[in-house]
Short mmCIF file of C-alpha atoms and ligand atoms in Angstrom, two decimals:
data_model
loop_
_atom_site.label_atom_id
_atom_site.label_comp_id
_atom_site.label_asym_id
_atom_site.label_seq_id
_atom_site.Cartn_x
_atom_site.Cartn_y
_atom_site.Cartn_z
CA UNK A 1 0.00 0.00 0.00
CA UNK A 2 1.29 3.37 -1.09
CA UNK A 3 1.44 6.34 2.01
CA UNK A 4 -0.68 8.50 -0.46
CA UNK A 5 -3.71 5.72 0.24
CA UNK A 6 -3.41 6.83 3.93
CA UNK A 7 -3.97 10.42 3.34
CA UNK A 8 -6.85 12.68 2.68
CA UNK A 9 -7.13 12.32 -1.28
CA UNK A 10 -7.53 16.17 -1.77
CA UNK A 11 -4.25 16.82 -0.43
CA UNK A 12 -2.74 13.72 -2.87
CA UNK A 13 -5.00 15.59 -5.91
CA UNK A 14 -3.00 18.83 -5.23
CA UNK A 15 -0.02 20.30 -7.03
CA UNK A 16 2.14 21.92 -5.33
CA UNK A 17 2.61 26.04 -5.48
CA UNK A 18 5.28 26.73 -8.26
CA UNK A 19 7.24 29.75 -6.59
CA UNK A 20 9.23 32.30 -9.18
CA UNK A 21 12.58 31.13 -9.85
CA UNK A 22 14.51 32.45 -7.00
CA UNK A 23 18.08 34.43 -8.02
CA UNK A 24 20.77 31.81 -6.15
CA UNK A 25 19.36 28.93 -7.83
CA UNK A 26 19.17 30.50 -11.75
CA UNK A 27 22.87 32.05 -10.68
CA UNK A 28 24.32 28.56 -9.95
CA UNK A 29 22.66 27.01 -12.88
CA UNK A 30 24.16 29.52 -15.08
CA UNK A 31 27.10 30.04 -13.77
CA UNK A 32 26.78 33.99 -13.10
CA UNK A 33 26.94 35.95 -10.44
CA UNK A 34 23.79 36.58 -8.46
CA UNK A 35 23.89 40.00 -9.05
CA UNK A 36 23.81 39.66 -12.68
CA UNK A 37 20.59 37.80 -12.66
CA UNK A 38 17.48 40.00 -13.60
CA UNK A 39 14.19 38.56 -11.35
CA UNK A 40 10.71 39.86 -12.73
CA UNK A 41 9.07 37.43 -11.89
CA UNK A 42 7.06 37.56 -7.84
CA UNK A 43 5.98 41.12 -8.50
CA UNK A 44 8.38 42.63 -5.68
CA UNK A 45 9.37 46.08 -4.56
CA UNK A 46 12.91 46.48 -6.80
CA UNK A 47 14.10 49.29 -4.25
CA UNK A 48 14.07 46.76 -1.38
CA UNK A 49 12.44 47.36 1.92
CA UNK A 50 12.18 51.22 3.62
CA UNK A 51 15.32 52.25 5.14
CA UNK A 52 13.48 52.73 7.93
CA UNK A 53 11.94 49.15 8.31
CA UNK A 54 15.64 47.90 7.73
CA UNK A 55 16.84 50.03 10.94
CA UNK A 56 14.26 48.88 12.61
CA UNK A 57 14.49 45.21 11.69
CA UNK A 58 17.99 45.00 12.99
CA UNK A 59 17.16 46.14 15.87
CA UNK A 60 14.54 43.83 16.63
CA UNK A 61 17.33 40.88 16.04
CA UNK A 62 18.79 41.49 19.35
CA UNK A 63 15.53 40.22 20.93
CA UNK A 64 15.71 37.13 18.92
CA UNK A 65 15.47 35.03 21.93
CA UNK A 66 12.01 36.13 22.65
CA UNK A 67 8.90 34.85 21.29
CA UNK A 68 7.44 37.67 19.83
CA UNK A 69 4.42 39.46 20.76
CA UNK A 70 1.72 37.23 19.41
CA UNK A 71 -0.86 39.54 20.11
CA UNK A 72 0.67 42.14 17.84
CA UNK A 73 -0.43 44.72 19.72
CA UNK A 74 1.78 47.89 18.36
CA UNK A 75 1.54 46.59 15.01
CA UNK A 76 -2.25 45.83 15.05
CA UNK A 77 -2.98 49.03 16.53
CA UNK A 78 -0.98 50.87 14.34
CA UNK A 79 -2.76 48.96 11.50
CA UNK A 80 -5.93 50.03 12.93
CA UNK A 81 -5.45 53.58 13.45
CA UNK A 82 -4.28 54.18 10.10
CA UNK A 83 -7.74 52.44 8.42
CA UNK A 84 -10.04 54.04 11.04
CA UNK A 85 -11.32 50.34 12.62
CA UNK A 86 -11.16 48.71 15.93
CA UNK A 87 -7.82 46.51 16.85
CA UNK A 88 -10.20 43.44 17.15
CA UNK A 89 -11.13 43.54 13.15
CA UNK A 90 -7.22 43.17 12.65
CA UNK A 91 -5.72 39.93 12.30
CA UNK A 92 -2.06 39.63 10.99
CA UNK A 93 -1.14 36.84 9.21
CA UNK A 94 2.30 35.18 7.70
CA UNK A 95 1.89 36.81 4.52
CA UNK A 96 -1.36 37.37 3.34
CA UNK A 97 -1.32 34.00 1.67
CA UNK A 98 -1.71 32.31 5.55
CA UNK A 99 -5.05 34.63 5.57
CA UNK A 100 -6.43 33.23 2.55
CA UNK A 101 -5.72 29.46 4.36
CA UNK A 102 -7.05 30.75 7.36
CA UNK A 103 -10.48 32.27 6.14
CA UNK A 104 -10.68 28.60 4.60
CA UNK A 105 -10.14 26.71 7.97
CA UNK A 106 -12.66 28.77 9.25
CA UNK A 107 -15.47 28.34 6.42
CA UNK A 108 -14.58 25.67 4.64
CA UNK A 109 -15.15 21.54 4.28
CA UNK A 110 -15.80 19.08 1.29
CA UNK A 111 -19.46 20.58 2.05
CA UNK A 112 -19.10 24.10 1.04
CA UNK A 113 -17.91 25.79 -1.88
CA UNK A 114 -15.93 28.84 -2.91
CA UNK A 115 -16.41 30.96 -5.96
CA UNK A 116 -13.51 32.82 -7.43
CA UNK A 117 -12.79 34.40 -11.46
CA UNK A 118 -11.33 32.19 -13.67
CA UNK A 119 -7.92 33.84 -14.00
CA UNK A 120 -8.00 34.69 -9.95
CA UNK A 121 -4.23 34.03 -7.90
CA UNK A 122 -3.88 30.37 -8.27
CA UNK A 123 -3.58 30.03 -4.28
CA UNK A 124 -7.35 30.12 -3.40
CA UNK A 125 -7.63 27.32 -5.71
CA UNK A 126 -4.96 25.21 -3.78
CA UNK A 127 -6.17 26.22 -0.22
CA UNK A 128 -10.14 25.62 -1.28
CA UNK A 129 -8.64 22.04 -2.59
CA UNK A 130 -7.13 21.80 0.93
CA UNK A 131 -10.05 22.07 2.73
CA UNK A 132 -11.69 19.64 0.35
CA UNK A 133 -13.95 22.23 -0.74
CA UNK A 134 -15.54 22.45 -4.30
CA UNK A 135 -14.04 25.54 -6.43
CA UNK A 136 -16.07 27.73 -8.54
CA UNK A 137 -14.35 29.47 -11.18
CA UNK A 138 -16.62 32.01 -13.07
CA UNK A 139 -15.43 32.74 -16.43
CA UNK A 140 -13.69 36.41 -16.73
CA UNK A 141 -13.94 37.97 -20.18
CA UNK A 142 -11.29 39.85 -21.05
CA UNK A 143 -9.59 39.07 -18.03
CA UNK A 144 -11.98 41.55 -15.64
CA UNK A 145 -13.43 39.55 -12.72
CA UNK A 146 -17.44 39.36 -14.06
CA UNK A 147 -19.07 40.48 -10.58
CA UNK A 148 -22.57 39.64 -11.64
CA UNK A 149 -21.65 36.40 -12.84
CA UNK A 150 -19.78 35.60 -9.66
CA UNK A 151 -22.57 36.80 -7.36
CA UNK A 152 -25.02 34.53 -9.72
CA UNK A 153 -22.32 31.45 -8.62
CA UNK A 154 -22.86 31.68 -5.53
CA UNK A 155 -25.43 28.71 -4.16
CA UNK A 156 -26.58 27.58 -0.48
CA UNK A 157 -23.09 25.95 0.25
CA UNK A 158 -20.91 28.79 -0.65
CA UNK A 159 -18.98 30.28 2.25
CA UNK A 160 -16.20 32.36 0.59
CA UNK A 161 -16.30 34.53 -2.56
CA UNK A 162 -12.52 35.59 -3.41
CA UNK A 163 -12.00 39.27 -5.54
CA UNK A 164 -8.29 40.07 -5.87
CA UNK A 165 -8.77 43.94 -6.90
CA UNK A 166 -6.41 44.27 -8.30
CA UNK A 167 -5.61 40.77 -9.45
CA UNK A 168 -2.26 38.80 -10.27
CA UNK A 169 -1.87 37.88 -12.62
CA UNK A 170 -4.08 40.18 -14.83
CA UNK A 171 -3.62 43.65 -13.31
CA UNK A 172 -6.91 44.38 -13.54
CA UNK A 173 -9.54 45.95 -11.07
CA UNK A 174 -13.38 46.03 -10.44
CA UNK A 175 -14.85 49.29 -8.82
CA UNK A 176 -16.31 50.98 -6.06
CA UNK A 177 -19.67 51.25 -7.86
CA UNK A 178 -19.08 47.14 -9.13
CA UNK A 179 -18.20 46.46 -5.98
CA UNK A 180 -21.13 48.16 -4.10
CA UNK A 181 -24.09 46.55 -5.81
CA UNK A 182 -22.06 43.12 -6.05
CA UNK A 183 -22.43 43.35 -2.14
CA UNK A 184 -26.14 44.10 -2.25
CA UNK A 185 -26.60 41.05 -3.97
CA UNK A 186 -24.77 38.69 -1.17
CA UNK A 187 -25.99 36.31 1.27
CA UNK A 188 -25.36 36.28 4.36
CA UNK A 189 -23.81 33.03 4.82
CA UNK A 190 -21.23 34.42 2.36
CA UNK A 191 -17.76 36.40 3.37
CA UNK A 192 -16.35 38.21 0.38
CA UNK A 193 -12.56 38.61 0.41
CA UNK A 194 -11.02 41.78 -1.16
CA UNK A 195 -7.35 40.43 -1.97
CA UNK A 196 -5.80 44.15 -1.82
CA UNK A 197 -2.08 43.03 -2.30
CA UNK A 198 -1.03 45.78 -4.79
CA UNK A 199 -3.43 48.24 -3.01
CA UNK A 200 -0.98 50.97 -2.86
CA UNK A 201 -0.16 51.03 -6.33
CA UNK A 202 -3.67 52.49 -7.37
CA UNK A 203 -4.62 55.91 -8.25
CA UNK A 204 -8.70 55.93 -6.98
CA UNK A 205 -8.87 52.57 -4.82
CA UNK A 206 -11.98 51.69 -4.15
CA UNK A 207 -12.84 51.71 -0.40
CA UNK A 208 -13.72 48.28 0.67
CA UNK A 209 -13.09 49.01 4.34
CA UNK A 210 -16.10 51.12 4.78
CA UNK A 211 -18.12 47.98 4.06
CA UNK A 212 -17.23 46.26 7.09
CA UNK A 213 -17.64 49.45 9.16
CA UNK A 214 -21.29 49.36 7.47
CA UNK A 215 -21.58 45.82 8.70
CA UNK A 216 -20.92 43.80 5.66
CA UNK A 217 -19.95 40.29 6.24
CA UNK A 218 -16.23 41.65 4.19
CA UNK A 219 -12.36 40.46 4.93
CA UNK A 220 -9.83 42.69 3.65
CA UNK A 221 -6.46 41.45 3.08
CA UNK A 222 -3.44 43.73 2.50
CA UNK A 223 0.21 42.76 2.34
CA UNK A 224 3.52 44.47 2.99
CA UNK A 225 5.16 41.93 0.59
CA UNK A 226 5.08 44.37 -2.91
CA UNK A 227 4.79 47.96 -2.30
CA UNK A 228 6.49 47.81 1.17
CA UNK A 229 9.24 45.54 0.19
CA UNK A 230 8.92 42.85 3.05
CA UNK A 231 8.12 39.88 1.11
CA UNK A 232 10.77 37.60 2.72
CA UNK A 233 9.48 38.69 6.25
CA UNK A 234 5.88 37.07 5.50
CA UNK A 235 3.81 39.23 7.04
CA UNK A 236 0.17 40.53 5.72
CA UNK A 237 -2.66 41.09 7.67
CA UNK A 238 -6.91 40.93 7.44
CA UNK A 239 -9.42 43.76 8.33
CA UNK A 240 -12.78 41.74 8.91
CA UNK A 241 -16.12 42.15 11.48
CA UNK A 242 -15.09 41.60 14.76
CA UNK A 243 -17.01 37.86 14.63
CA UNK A 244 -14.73 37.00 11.48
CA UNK A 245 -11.41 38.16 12.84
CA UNK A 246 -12.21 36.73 16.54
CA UNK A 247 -12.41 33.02 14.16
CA UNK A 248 -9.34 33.97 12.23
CA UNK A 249 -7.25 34.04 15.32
CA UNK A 250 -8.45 31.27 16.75
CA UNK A 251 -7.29 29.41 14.24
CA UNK A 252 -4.06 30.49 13.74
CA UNK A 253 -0.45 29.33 14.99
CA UNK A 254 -0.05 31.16 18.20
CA UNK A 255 3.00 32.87 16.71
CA UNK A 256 2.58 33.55 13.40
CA UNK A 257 3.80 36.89 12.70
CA UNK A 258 7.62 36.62 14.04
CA UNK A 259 8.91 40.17 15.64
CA UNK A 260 11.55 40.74 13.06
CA UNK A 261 8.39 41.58 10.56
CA UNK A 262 6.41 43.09 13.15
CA UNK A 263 9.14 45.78 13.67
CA UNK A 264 9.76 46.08 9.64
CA UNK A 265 5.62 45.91 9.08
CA UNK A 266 5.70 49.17 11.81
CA UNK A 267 8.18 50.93 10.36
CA UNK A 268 7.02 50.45 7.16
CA UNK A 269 3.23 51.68 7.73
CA UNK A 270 4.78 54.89 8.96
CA UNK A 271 7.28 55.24 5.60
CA UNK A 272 5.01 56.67 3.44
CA UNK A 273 7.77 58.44 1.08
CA UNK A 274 9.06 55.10 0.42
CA UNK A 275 6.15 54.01 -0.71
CA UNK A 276 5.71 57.15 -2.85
CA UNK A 277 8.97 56.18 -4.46
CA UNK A 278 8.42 53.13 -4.97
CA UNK A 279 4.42 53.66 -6.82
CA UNK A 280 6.92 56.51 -9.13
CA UNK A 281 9.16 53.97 -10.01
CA UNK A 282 6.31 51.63 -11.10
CA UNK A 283 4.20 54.40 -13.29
CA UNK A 284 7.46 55.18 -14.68
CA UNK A 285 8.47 51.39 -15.36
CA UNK A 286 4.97 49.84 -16.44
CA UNK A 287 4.54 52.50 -18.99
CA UNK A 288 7.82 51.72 -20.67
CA UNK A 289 7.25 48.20 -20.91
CA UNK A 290 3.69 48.46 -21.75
CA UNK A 291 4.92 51.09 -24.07
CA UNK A 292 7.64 48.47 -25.63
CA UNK A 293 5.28 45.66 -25.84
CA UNK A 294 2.66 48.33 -27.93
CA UNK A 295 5.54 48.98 -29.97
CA UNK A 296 6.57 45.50 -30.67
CA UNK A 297 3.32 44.58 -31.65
CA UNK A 298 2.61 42.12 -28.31
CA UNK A 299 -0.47 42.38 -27.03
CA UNK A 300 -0.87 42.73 -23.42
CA UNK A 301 -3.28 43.08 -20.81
CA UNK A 302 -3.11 47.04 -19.11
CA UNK A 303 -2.00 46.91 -15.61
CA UNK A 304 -3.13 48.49 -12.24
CA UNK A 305 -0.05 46.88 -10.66
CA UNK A 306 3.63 46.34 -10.25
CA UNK A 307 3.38 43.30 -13.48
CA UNK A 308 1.99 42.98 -16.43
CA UNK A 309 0.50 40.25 -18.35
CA UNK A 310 1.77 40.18 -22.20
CA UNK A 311 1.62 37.65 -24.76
CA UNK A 312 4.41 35.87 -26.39
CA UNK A 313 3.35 32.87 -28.64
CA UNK A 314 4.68 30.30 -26.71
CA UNK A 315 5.52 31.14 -22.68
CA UNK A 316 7.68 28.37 -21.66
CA UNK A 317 9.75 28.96 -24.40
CA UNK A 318 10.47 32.63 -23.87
CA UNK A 319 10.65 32.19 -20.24
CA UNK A 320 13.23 29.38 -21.05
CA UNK A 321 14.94 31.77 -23.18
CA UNK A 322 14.73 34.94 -21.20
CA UNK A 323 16.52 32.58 -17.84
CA UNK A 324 19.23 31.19 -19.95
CA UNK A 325 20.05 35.10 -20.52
CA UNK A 326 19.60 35.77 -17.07
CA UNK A 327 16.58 37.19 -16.84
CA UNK A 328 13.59 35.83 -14.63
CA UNK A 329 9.76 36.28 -15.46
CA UNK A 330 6.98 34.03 -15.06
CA UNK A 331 5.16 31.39 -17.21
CA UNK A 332 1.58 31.55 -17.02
CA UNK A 333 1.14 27.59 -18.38
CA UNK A 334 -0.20 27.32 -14.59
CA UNK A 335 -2.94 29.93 -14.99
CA UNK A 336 -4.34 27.69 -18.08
CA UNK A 337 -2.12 31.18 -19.92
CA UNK A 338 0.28 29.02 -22.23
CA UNK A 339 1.08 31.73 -24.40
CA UNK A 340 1.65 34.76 -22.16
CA UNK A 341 4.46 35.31 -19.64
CA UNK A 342 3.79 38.13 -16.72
CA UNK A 343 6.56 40.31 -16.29
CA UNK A 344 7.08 42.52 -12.95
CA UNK A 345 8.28 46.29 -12.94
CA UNK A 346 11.93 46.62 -11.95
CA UNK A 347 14.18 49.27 -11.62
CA UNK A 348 14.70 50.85 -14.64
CA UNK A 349 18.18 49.46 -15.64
CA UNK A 350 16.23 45.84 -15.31
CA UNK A 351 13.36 46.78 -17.44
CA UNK A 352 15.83 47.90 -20.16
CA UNK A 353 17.33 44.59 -20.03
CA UNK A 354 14.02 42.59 -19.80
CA UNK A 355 13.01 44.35 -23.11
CA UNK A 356 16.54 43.94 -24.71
CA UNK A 357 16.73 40.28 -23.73
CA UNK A 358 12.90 39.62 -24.83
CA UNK A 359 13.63 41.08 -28.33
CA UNK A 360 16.49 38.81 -28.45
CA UNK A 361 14.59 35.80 -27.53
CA UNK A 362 11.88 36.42 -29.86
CA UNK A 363 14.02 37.08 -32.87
CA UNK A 364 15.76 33.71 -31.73
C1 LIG B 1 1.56 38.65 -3.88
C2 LIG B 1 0.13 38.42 -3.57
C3 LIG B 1 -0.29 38.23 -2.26
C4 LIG B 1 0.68 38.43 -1.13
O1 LIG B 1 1.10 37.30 -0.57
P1 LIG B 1 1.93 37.39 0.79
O2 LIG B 1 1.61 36.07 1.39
O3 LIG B 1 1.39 38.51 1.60
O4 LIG B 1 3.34 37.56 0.40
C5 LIG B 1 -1.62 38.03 -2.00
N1 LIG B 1 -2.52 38.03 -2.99
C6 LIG B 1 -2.17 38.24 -4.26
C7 LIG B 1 -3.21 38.29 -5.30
C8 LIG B 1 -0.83 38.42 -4.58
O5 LIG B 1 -0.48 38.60 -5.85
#
């Protein structure tokens, strides 16, 4: 008898996450220098993390001994301050990505169901298999999330409705007005999720917070992985009713968010310039590789992000092509996308070189 016969079939039926390539690995296999490998490929902050959360990070090492505050208290409260709630709607969470497993340990079972877009981040898929749940996927034309559709998904055993706004890997957004009379339309045995992960990049984000003030059963989930630069720390955090977020933390590892990304996550909220830098660098970068795509001819997919979603022909092939010249993007195979790679800002020195090395690629 095979181990997999002793385990819970959904978890055997599941493929694992495929991470971006990291930069040590491609280095070794080519032979190069890590700092001559290009990565666009996990959407993240190509100035690093605030100088501020760095200072503050190294401080924090010298209480590595301790546990950290599991409570979160500063960092909760600071959270909670800023977005005009109560510390009891905030829950933080290793990365925003142990939210999105968490809302599903709460809500979900191989009796319930969770409706998501068709190209929506792959994870919800993965933790909804996890939980043995069934997963809607409601068909997306022209890669906008079809609120109407989604809300017309949604059926007496559906516990979690998923809206990454914007979402990876499309860049695109729904809005306030969308968003509003999707909510009149929900249940109440329903939570919608607002995925906000590249919420800072946006110029008029909707404001999805003042639902749950208004009493809407609505989670939140931000991230200080992309536009704050933390994504090695893990650390994210949910806004939800005080009913969802008292669940939430109940069902998380005591703790989860370690101290060294509490301390960056505080200094962080409070370094708004570097986040003003950091959105700059991405209006200026997106627009010249949007703008280089356009004049190449590609077709691609306009972003409210840090990435864009462009189409190649054949994805694995360029990808192949762009890493053996040392230059990391994604393949979108996963996403059921065989033909279109997505491609995160950089600095601009990188996006020079993603374009230069894509041209040679595609001539190739
Ligand atoms: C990057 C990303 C996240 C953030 O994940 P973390 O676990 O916070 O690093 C969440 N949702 C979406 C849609 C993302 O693209």
């Amino acid at each position: 008898m095979s181990i997999q016969s002793f385990a819970n079939q959904f978890v055997c039926d599941l493929a694992a996450y495929e991470p971006g390539k990291p930069v040590e690995e491609t280095a070794r296999e080519l032979g190069l220098r890590p700092e001559e490998i290009v990565k666009l490929a996990s959407n993240e902050n190509p100035l690093g993390p605030s100088p501020k959360a760095k200072e503050s990070m190294r401080a924090a090492i010298e209480q590595g001994h301790l546990y950290p505050d599991g409570g979160g208290w500063e960092l909760r409260g600071a959270i909670a301050a800023k977005h005009g709630v109560e510390m009891q709607n905030v829950v933080l969470g290793n990365g925003s990505n142990e939210l999105i497993e968490l809302l599903c340990h709460c809500f979900l079972n191989e009796k319930t169901s969770l409706v998501a877009a068709e190209h929506a981040f792959v994870v919800y898929r993965l933790m909804a298999k996890l939980f043995g749940a069934e997963y809607k996927e409601v068909p997306d034309p022209g890669f906008i999330h079809d609120l109407d559709a989604m809300a017309d998904a949604i059926t007496a055993d559906t516990r979690l409705v998923f809206i990454a706004n914007p979402n990876n890997p499309t860049g695109t957004m729904v809005d306030g007005d969308m968003i509003g009379r999707f909510l009149d339309r929900i249940p109440d045995h329903v939570i919608t999720v607002f995925d906000e992960a590249y919420h800072e990049f946006l110029k008029d984000p909707p404001d999805t917070i003042s639902h749950i003030r208004n009493g809407k059963n609505v989670c939140v989930m931000r991230t200080f992985s992309k536009a704050q630069g933390l994504a090695s720390l893990r650390i994210g955090y949910g806004i939800a009713p005080v009913a969802i977020a008292d669940l939430l933390n109940r069902a998380r590892q005591p703790f989860n968010a370690n101290a060294i990304a509490q301390a960056g996550a505080l200094a962080s909220l409070e370094d708004s310039e570097h986040v003003a830098r950091t959105v700059e660098n991405n209006d200026a970068g997106l627009a010249f590789l949007q703008g280089g795509f356009a004049q190449r001819g590609l077709s691609y997919v306009d972003s409210k992000a840090n990435f864009v979603l462009v189409e190649v022909g054949d994805g694995d092939a360029v990808f192949a092509g762009m890493l053996a010249r040392g230059v990391i993007v994604r393949a979108m195979r996963g996403y059921k996308l065989p033909e279109w790679v997505r491609i995160s800002v950089g600095t601009k020195a990188e996006n020079e070189r993603c374009l230069e090395v894509l041209d040679e690629v595609l001539k190739a």
